Short mmCIF file of C-alpha atoms and ligand atoms in Angstrom, two decimals:
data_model
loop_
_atom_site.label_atom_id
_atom_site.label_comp_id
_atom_site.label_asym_id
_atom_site.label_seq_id
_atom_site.Cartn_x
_atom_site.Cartn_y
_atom_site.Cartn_z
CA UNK P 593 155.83 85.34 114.31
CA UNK P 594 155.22 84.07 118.19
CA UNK P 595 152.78 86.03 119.98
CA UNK P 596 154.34 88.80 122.60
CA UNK P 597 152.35 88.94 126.44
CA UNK P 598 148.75 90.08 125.97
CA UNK P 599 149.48 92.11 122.57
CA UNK P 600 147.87 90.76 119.60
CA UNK P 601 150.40 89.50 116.35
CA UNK P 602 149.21 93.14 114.22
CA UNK P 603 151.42 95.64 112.99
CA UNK P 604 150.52 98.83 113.80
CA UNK P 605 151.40 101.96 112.02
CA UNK P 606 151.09 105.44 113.73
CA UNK P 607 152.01 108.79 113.41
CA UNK P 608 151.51 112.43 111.59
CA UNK P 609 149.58 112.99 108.06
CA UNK P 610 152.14 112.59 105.01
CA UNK P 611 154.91 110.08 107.20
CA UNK P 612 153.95 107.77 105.00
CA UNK P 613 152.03 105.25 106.82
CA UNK P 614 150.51 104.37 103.60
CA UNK P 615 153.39 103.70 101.41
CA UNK P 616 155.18 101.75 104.39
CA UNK P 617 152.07 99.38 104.57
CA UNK P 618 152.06 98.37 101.49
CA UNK P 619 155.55 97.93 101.63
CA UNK P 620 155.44 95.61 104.85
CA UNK P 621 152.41 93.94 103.23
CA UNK P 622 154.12 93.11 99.90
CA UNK P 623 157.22 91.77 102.16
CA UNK P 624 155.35 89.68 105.08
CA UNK P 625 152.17 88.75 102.82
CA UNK P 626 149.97 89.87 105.81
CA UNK P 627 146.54 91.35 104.61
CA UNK P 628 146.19 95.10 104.80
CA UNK P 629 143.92 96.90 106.85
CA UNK P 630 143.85 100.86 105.74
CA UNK P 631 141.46 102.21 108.53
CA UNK P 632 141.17 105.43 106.46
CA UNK P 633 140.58 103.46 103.26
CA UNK P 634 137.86 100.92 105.19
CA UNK P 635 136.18 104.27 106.71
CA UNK P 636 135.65 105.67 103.20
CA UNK P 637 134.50 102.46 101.66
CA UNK P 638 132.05 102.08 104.62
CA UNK P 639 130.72 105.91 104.25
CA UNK P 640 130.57 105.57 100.95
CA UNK P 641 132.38 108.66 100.46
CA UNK P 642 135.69 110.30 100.57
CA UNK P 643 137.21 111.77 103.91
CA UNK P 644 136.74 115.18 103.09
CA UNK P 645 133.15 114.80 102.37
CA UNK P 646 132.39 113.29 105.75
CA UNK P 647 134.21 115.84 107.66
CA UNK P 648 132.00 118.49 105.83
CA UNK P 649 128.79 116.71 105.76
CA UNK P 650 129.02 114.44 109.13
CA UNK P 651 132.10 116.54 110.52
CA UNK P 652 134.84 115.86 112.56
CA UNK P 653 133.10 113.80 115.76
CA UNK P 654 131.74 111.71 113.20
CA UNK P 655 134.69 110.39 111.94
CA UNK P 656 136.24 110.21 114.86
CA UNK P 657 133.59 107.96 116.00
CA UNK P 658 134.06 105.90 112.83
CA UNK P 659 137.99 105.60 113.40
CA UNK P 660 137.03 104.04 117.07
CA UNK P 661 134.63 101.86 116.79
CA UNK P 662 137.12 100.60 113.63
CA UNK P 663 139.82 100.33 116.36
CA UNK P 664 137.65 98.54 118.65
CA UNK P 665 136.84 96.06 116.32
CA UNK P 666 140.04 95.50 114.94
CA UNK P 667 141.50 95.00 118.75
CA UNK P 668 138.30 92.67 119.40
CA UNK P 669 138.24 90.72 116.49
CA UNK P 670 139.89 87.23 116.26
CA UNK P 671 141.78 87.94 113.32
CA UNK P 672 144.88 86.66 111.71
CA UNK P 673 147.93 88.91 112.15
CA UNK P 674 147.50 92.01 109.38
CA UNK P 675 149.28 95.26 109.02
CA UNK P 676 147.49 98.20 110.27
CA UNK P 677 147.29 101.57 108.98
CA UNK P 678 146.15 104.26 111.27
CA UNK P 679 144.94 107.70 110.38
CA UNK P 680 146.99 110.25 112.04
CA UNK P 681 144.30 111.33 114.42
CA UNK P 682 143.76 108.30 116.20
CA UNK P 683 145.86 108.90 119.01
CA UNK P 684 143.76 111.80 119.82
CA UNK P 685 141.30 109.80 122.10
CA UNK P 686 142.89 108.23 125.52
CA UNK P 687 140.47 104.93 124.55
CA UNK P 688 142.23 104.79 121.62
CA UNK P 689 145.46 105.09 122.68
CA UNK P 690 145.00 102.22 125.21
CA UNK P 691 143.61 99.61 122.44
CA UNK P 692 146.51 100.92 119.74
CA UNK P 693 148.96 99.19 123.03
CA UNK P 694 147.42 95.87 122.96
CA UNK P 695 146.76 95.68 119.17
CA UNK P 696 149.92 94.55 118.28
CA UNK P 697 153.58 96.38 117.67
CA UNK P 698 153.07 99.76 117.50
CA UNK P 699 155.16 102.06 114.99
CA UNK P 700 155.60 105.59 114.88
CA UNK P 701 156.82 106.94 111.71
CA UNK P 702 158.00 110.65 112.01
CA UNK P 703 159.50 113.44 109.61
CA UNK P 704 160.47 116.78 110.88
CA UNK P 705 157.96 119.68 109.97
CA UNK P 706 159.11 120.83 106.85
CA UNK P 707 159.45 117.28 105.46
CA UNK P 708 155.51 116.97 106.19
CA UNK P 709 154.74 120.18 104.92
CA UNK P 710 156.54 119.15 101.68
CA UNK P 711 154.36 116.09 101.26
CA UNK P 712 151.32 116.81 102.31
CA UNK P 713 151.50 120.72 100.61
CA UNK P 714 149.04 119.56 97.18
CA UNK P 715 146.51 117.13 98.97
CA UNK P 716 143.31 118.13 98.50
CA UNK P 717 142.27 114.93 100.72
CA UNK P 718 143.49 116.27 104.48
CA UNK P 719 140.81 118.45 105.73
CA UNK P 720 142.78 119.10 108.67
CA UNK P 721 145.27 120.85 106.54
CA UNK P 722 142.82 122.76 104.23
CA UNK P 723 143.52 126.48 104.29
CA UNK P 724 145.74 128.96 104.60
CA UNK P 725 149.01 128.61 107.30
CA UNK P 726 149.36 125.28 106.64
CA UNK P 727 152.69 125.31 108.50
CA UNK P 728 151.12 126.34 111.16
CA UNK P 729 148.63 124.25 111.57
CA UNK P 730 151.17 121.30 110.85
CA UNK P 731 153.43 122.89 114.11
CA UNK P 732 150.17 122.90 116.30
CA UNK P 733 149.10 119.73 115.70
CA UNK P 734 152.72 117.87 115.84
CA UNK P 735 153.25 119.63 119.28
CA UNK P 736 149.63 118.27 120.75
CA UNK P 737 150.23 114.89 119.10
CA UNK P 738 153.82 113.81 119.66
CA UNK P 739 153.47 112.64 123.27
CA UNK P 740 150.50 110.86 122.99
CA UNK P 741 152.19 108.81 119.47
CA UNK P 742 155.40 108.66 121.59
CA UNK P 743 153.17 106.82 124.59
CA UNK P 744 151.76 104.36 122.32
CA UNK P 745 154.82 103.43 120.19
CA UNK P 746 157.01 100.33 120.71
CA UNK P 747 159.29 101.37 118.39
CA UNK P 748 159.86 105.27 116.24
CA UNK P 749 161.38 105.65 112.84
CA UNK P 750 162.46 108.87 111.36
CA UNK P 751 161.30 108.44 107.43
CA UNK P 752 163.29 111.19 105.55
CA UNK P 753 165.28 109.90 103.84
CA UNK P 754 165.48 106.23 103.37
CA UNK P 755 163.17 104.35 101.13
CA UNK P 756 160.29 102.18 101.59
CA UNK P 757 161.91 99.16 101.20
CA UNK P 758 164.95 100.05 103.83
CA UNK P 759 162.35 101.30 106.47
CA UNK P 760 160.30 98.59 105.91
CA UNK P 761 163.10 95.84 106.72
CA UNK P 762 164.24 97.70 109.94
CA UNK P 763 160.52 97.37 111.12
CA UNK P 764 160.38 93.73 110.43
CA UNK P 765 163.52 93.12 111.78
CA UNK P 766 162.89 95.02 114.98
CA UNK P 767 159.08 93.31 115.04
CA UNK P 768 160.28 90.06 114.82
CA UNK P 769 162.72 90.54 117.57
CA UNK P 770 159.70 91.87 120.09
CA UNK P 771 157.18 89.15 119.10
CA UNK P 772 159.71 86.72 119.84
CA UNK P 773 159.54 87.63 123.35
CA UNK P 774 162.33 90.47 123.79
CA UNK P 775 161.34 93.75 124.83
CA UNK P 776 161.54 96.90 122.84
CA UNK P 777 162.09 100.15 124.03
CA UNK P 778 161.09 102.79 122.10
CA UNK P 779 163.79 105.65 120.57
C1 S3P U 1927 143.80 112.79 110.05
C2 S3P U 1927 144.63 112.08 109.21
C3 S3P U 1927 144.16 111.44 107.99
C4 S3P U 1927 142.66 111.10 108.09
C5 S3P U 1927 141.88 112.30 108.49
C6 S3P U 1927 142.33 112.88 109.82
C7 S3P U 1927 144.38 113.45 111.25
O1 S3P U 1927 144.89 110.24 107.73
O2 S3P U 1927 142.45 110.07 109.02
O3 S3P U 1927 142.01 113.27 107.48
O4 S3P U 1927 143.62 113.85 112.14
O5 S3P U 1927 145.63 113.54 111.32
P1 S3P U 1927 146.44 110.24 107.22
O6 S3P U 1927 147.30 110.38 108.44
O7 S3P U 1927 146.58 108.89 106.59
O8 S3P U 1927 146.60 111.36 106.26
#
């Protein structure tokens, strides 16, 4: 793929816990051959510990602080084009939300509430989501994020209901398309 204006040739995956960011990576990895970068999975091999445990030893700041200076140095770093994998709090910070622009085309993958709810209801690796009213929490959080993943995305896909394989094609399709030059609006 050509290169698009200033942003660099990554694919970028944002959006809500359980949208399956994960699952769509691997997908788009196993179909474009690009190398993987799972910012949750590089912040837990760094910390040499699970999520969980550094939000209740280090808490929260502290891994947000992990997740940006990750982003920073996947946005500065002169790497070949990869997938990216985002955890669903990195929009949170307005620095972050500027690099996530420039990093490469952006992709937010949505599911309505109860669809998240669903697959997310048994982790025991989401501390955000720990606890009772986990609806609730889900509603909050989706109604303080959604503009700021919105802001950042080139393009948004719904994922209930399609498979991995389908979503993943309409991502490639639609990436190829922008890094050839075109612009994208995002839906
Ligand atoms: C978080 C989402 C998680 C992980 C951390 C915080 C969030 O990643 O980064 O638990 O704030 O939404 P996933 O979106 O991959 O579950």
């Amino acid at each position: 793929m050509q290169q698009a204006k200033s942003v660099l040739n990554n694919i970028v995956l944002i959006g809500f816990m359980g949208c399956g960011k994960s699952t769509i990576s691997r997908e788009l990895q196993r179909l474009l051959g690009y190398p993987l970068a799972d910012m949750d999975a590089i912040i837990e091999q760094r910390a040499e510990k699970p999520i969980t445990r550094i939000f209740e030893e280090d808490g929260e700041t502290a891994f947000r602080d992990m997740e940006s200076a990750l982003l920073a140095e996947l946005a500065a770093a002169d790497h070949p084009p990869q997938i990216i994998a985002t955890g669903g709090g990195v929009v949170i910070r307005p620095e972050n939300r500027q690099r996530l622009q420039h990093l490469g085309y952006v992709v937010w993958l949505c599911a309505p509430p109860q669809v998240i709810l669903s697959r997310t209801r048994h982790s025991q690796d989401r501390p955000l989501l720990h606890g009772e009213n986990q609806a609730t929490r889900i509603t909050e959080l989706l109604a303080q994020r959604e503009p700021w993943y919105r802001q950042c995305a080139h393009l948004s896909v719904d994922t209930a209901g399609l498979s991995s394989r389908e979503i993943a094609s309409g991502i490639l399709e639609s990436a190829r398309y922008f890094f050839t030059g075109h612009d994208q609006t995002s839906c």
